[in-house]
């Protein structure tokens, strides 16, 4: 496992007046048996690079939550921030004819969240989810928590379990 030094800046905290989307994500994590604290932070980190720079970690340790349409139905792909999703290869791996990028409206309809803040959990209804096996290389990964100015740490095993994802290579 590749580890990185803990050089994180202070990463906010959950507060009673947290954004409702952040509260939904926190509740979903706890309901799934994951004991982590979602943190609202002092600036938006809508990209993996921005989140990695904020945290002082490798970009690969950021779990991007990307929504695509597989044969017209939404799917959530949790990918390492160091990867780009090869939609043609992914389609073949999951048995889809075609995978296309979702529009912002598609993302909000599927997850109830906005691009840049999509969390792996806390959606209004289940979204078929795929997890990039490259994230196994990190002892701890970080994901958005419903809004672009939120993050939480989680292990690969907990992320796999709480999302019910299917493991896959995405690039």
mmCIF file of N, CA and C in Angstrom, residues 7 9 41 43-66 79-84 116 142-144 148 151:
data_model
loop_
_atom_site.group_PDB
_atom_site.id
_atom_site.type_symbol
_atom_site.label_atom_id
_atom_site.label_comp_id
_atom_site.label_asym_id
_atom_site.label_seq_id
_atom_site.Cartn_x
_atom_site.Cartn_y
_atom_site.Cartn_z
ATOM 1 N N UNK A 7 0.160 15.484 6.036
ATOM 2 C CA UNK A 7 0.514 16.892 6.005
ATOM 3 C C UNK A 7 -0.754 17.728 5.878
ATOM 4 N N UNK A 9 -3.793 20.120 6.153
ATOM 5 C CA UNK A 9 -4.167 21.339 6.854
ATOM 6 C C UNK A 9 -5.334 20.980 7.763
ATOM 7 N N UNK A 41 -15.313 22.755 4.828
ATOM 8 C CA UNK A 41 -14.015 23.426 4.820
ATOM 9 C C UNK A 41 -14.165 24.871 4.377
ATOM 10 N N UNK A 43 -12.990 26.522 1.829
ATOM 11 C CA UNK A 43 -13.055 26.874 0.411
ATOM 12 C C UNK A 43 -13.488 25.667 -0.395
ATOM 13 N N UNK A 44 -14.080 25.927 -1.539
ATOM 14 C CA UNK A 44 -14.533 24.848 -2.409
ATOM 15 C C UNK A 44 -13.330 24.135 -3.021
ATOM 16 N N UNK A 45 -13.443 22.823 -3.137
ATOM 17 C CA UNK A 45 -12.417 22.009 -3.807
ATOM 18 C C UNK A 45 -13.142 21.143 -4.838
ATOM 19 N N UNK A 46 -13.599 21.752 -5.943
ATOM 20 C CA UNK A 46 -14.440 21.035 -6.893
ATOM 21 C C UNK A 46 -13.711 20.040 -7.804
ATOM 22 N N UNK A 47 -12.390 19.998 -7.719
ATOM 23 C CA UNK A 47 -11.624 19.053 -8.526
ATOM 24 C C UNK A 47 -10.712 18.235 -7.621
ATOM 25 N N UNK A 48 -10.261 17.102 -8.140
ATOM 26 C CA UNK A 48 -9.339 16.258 -7.369
ATOM 27 C C UNK A 48 -8.053 17.015 -7.069
ATOM 28 N N UNK A 49 -7.557 17.756 -8.036
ATOM 29 C CA UNK A 49 -6.328 18.511 -7.827
ATOM 30 C C UNK A 49 -6.510 19.557 -6.730
ATOM 31 N N UNK A 50 -7.617 20.269 -6.754
ATOM 32 C CA UNK A 50 -7.871 21.285 -5.718
ATOM 33 C C UNK A 50 -7.976 20.635 -4.339
ATOM 34 N N UNK A 51 -8.646 19.492 -4.252
ATOM 35 C CA UNK A 51 -8.774 18.799 -2.966
ATOM 36 C C UNK A 51 -7.419 18.307 -2.478
ATOM 37 N N UNK A 52 -6.631 17.734 -3.378
ATOM 38 C CA UNK A 52 -5.304 17.230 -2.998
ATOM 39 C C UNK A 52 -4.407 18.369 -2.527
ATOM 40 N N UNK A 53 -4.451 19.497 -3.223
ATOM 41 C CA UNK A 53 -3.651 20.650 -2.805
ATOM 42 C C UNK A 53 -4.108 21.153 -1.444
ATOM 43 N N UNK A 54 -5.400 21.199 -1.219
ATOM 44 C CA UNK A 54 -5.932 21.659 0.064
ATOM 45 C C UNK A 54 -5.484 20.749 1.201
ATOM 46 N N UNK A 55 -5.547 19.433 0.953
ATOM 47 C CA UNK A 55 -5.207 18.449 1.982
ATOM 48 C C UNK A 55 -3.714 18.194 2.112
ATOM 49 N N UNK A 56 -2.963 18.479 1.050
ATOM 50 C CA UNK A 56 -1.540 18.159 1.056
ATOM 51 C C UNK A 56 -1.283 16.677 0.841
ATOM 52 N N UNK A 57 -2.123 16.030 0.034
ATOM 53 C CA UNK A 57 -1.959 14.605 -0.245
ATOM 54 C C UNK A 57 -1.804 14.384 -1.746
ATOM 55 N N UNK A 58 -1.543 13.159 -2.114
ATOM 56 C CA UNK A 58 -1.442 12.812 -3.532
ATOM 57 C C UNK A 58 -2.816 12.918 -4.187
ATOM 58 N N UNK A 59 -2.848 13.381 -5.421
ATOM 59 C CA UNK A 59 -4.111 13.524 -6.145
ATOM 60 C C UNK A 59 -4.784 12.163 -6.328
ATOM 61 N N UNK A 60 -3.997 11.102 -6.390
ATOM 62 C CA UNK A 60 -4.562 9.764 -6.536
ATOM 63 C C UNK A 60 -5.376 9.317 -5.344
ATOM 64 N N UNK A 61 -5.192 9.941 -4.184
ATOM 65 C CA UNK A 61 -5.919 9.576 -2.970
ATOM 66 C C UNK A 61 -7.276 10.266 -2.873
ATOM 67 N N UNK A 62 -7.621 11.049 -3.874
ATOM 68 C CA UNK A 62 -8.927 11.698 -3.917
ATOM 69 C C UNK A 62 -9.878 10.795 -4.696
ATOM 70 N N UNK A 63 -11.005 10.467 -4.105
ATOM 71 C CA UNK A 63 -12.013 9.642 -4.774
ATOM 72 C C UNK A 63 -13.013 10.568 -5.461
ATOM 73 N N UNK A 64 -12.823 10.750 -6.759
ATOM 74 C CA UNK A 64 -13.769 11.546 -7.542
ATOM 75 C C UNK A 64 -15.075 10.778 -7.684
ATOM 76 N N UNK A 65 -16.187 11.458 -7.516
ATOM 77 C CA UNK A 65 -17.504 10.859 -7.734
ATOM 78 C C UNK A 65 -18.047 11.432 -9.036
ATOM 79 N N UNK A 66 -17.985 10.630 -10.090
ATOM 80 C CA UNK A 66 -18.380 11.089 -11.423
ATOM 81 C C UNK A 66 -19.630 10.362 -11.879
ATOM 82 N N UNK A 79 -13.606 7.226 -8.852
ATOM 83 C CA UNK A 79 -12.309 6.997 -9.461
ATOM 84 C C UNK A 79 -11.209 7.776 -8.757
ATOM 85 N N UNK A 80 -10.014 7.246 -8.835
ATOM 86 C CA UNK A 80 -8.850 7.945 -8.302
ATOM 87 C C UNK A 80 -8.692 9.268 -9.040
ATOM 88 N N UNK A 81 -8.364 10.305 -8.300
ATOM 89 C CA UNK A 81 -8.135 11.604 -8.921
ATOM 90 C C UNK A 81 -6.996 11.602 -9.922
ATOM 91 N N UNK A 82 -6.164 10.574 -9.898
ATOM 92 C CA UNK A 82 -5.052 10.467 -10.845
ATOM 93 C C UNK A 82 -5.485 9.828 -12.164
ATOM 94 N N UNK A 83 -6.724 9.377 -12.261
ATOM 95 C CA UNK A 83 -7.192 8.676 -13.458
ATOM 96 C C UNK A 83 -8.237 9.462 -14.219
ATOM 97 N N UNK A 84 -8.282 9.209 -15.511
ATOM 98 C CA UNK A 84 -9.386 9.647 -16.354
ATOM 99 C C UNK A 84 -10.155 8.387 -16.710
ATOM 100 N N UNK A 116 -18.888 18.726 -8.566
ATOM 101 C CA UNK A 116 -17.853 19.301 -7.714
ATOM 102 C C UNK A 116 -18.046 18.975 -6.251
ATOM 103 N N UNK A 142 -9.996 10.374 0.220
ATOM 104 C CA UNK A 142 -10.857 11.497 0.587
ATOM 105 C C UNK A 142 -11.911 11.681 -0.489
ATOM 106 N N UNK A 143 -13.125 12.006 -0.069
ATOM 107 C CA UNK A 143 -14.228 12.219 -1.008
ATOM 108 C C UNK A 143 -15.006 13.466 -0.622
ATOM 109 N N UNK A 144 -15.712 14.009 -1.605
ATOM 110 C CA UNK A 144 -16.599 15.142 -1.354
ATOM 111 C C UNK A 144 -17.816 14.643 -0.582
ATOM 112 N N UNK A 148 -19.295 21.322 -2.751
ATOM 113 C CA UNK A 148 -17.877 21.447 -3.104
ATOM 114 C C UNK A 148 -16.942 21.842 -1.957
ATOM 115 N N UNK A 151 -15.371 17.581 2.692
ATOM 116 C CA UNK A 151 -14.533 16.408 2.462
ATOM 117 C C UNK A 151 -14.676 15.443 3.632
#
